[in-house]
Short mmCIF file of C-alpha atoms in Angstrom, two decimals:
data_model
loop_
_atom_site.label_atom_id
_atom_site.label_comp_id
_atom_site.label_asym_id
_atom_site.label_seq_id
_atom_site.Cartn_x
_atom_site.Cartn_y
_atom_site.Cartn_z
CA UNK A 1 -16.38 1.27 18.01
CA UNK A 2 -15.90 0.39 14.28
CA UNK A 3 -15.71 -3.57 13.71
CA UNK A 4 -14.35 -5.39 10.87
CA UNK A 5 -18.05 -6.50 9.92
CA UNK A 6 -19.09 -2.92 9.74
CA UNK A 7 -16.52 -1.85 6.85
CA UNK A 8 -17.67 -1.25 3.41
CA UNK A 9 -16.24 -1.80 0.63
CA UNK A 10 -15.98 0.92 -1.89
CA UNK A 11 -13.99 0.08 -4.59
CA UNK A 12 -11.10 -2.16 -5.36
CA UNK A 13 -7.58 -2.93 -7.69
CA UNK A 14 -5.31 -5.59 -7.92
CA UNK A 15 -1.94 -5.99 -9.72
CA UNK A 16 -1.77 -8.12 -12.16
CA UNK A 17 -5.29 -7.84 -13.65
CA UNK A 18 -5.96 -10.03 -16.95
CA UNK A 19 -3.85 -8.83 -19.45
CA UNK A 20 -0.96 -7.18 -17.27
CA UNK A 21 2.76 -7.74 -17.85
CA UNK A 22 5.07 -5.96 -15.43
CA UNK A 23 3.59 -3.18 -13.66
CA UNK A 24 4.63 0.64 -14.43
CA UNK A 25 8.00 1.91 -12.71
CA UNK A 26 8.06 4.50 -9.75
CA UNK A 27 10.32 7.27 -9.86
CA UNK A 28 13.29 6.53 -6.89
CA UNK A 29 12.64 2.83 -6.85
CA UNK A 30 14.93 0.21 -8.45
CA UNK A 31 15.69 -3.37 -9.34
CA UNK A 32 12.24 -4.87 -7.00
CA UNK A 33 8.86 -5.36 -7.76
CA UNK A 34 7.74 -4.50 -4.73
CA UNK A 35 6.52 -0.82 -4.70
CA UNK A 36 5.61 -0.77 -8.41
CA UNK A 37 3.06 -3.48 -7.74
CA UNK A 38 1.76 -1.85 -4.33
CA UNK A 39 1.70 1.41 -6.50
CA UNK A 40 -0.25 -0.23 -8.98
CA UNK A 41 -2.76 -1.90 -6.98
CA UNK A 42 -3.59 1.18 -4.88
CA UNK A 43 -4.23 3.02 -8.20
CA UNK A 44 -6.43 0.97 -9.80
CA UNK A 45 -8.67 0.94 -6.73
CA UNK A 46 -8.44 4.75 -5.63
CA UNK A 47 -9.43 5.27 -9.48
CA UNK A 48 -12.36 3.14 -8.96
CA UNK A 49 -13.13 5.06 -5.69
CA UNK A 50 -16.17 7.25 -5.51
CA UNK A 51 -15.07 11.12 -4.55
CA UNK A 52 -15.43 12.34 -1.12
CA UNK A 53 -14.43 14.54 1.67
CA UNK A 54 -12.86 13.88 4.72
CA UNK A 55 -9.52 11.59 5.02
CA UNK A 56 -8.63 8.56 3.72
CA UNK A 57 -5.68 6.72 5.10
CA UNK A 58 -3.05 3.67 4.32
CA UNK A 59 -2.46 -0.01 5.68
CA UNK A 60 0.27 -1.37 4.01
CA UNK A 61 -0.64 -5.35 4.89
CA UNK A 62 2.61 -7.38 3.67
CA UNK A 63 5.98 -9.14 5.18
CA UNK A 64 7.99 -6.44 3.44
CA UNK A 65 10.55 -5.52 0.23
CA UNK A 66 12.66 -9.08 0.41
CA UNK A 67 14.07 -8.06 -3.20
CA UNK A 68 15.37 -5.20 -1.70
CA UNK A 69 16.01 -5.90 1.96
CA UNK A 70 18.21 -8.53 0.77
CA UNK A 71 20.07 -6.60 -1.33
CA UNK A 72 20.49 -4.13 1.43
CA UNK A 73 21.81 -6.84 3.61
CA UNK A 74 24.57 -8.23 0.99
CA UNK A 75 25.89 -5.28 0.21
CA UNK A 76 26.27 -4.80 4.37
CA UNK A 77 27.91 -8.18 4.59
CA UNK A 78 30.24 -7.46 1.69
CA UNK A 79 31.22 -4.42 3.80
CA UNK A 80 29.85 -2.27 0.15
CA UNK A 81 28.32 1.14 0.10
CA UNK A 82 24.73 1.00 0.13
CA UNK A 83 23.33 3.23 -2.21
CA UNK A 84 20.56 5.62 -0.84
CA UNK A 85 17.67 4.11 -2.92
CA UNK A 86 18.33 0.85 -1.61
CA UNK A 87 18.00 1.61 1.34
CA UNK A 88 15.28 4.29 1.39
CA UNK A 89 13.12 1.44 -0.30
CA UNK A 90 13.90 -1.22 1.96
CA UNK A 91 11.51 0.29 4.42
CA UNK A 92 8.03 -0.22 3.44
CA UNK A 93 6.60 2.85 4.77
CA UNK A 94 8.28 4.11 1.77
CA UNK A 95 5.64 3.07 -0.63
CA UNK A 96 3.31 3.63 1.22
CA UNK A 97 4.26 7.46 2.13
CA UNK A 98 4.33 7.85 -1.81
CA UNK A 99 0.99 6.07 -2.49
CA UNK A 100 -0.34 9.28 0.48
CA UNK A 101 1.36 11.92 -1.62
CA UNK A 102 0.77 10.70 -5.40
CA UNK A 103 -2.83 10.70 -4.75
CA UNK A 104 -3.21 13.27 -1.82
CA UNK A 105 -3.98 11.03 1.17
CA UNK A 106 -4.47 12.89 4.36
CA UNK A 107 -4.96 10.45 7.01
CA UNK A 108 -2.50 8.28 8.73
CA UNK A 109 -0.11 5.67 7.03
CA UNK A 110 0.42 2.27 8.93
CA UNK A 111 2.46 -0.72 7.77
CA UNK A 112 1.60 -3.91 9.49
CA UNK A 113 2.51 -7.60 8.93
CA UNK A 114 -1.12 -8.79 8.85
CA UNK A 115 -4.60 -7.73 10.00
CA UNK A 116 -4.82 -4.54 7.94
CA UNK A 117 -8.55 -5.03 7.75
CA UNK A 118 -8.81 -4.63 11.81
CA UNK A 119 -6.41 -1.39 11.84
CA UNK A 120 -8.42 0.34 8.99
CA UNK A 121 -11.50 -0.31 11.41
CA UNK A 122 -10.06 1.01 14.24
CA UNK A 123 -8.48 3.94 12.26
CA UNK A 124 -11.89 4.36 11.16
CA UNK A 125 -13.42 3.85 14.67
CA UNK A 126 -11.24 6.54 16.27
CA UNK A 127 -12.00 9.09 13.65
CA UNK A 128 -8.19 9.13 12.61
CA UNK A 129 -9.46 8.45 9.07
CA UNK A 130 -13.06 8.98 7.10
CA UNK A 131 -11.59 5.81 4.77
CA UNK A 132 -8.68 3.52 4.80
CA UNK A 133 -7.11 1.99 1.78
CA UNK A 134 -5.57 -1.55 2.70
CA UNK A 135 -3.10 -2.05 0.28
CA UNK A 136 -1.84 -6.20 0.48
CA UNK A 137 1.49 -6.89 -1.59
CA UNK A 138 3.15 -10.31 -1.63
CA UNK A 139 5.65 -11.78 -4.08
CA UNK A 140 4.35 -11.12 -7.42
CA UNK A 141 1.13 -9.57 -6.69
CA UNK A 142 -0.76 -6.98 -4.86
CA UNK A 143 -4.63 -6.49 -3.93
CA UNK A 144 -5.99 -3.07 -2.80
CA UNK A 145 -9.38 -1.73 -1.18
CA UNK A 146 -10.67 1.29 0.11
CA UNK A 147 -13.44 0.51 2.99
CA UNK A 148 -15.30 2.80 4.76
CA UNK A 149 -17.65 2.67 8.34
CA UNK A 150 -21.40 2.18 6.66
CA UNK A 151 -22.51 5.79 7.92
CA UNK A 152 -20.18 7.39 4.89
CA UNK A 153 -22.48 6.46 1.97
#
């Protein structure tokens, strides 16, 4: 079994860095900050990443979209049509399922509200994943790292 204290870390990204404004759109997301900074954040670190085999999958660590969740939930109220990308983004996973297929991810994706560090181990730990990146968004920022069991380097 994998523990926390066993996991390496490999590499790691953060958005905003010095020197960072607003962080780069993503196609089919609107009007929330949300995904671009989780997209952000999990780039900079799997750029930093050393190549290797095997799979390497997500925890999304965060209390969700509330830009867009809200949004979602007054245009319910006001009995309005809720357009498709409002709604598609109000669901984490969402993110995260693009993060997997931008940068061809092929282990599992998980979303949890906290201890994304202890489900990368036991991804890790029940060889569902060679790597995990833990990808940590709150309001107006977002912190990423890729860890690994010690046996991988």
């Amino acid at each position: 079994m994998i523990e926390v204290h066993d996991l390496i870390v490999l590499a790691e990204g953060r958005w905003p860095e010095p020197g960072d404004d607003v962080p780069p759109g993503v196609p089919g997301f609107i009007g929330s900050a949300f995904s671009p900074l989780a997209a952000a954040a999990a780039g900079r670190c799997l750029e930093r990443t050393p190549e290797a085999a095997g799979a390497t999958g997500i925890v999304l660590e965060t209390a969700g979209d509330r830009d867009s969740a809200t949004q979602v939930a007054e245009l319910v109220a006001a009995g309005k049509r809720v357009g498709p990308l409002w709604f598609f983004q109000s669901v984490p996973n969402s993110i995260a399922g693009w993060i997997a297929a931008r940068w061809d991810l092929r282990g599992p994706v998980v979303c949890v509200t906290d201890g994304g560090t202890d489900e990368a181990a036991l991804l890790i730990g029940d060889g569902d994943a060679d790597r995990v990146l833990i990808v940590q968004v709150e309001a107006d920022q977002a912190f990423a790292r890729i860890v690994t069991a010690g046996d991988e380097l």
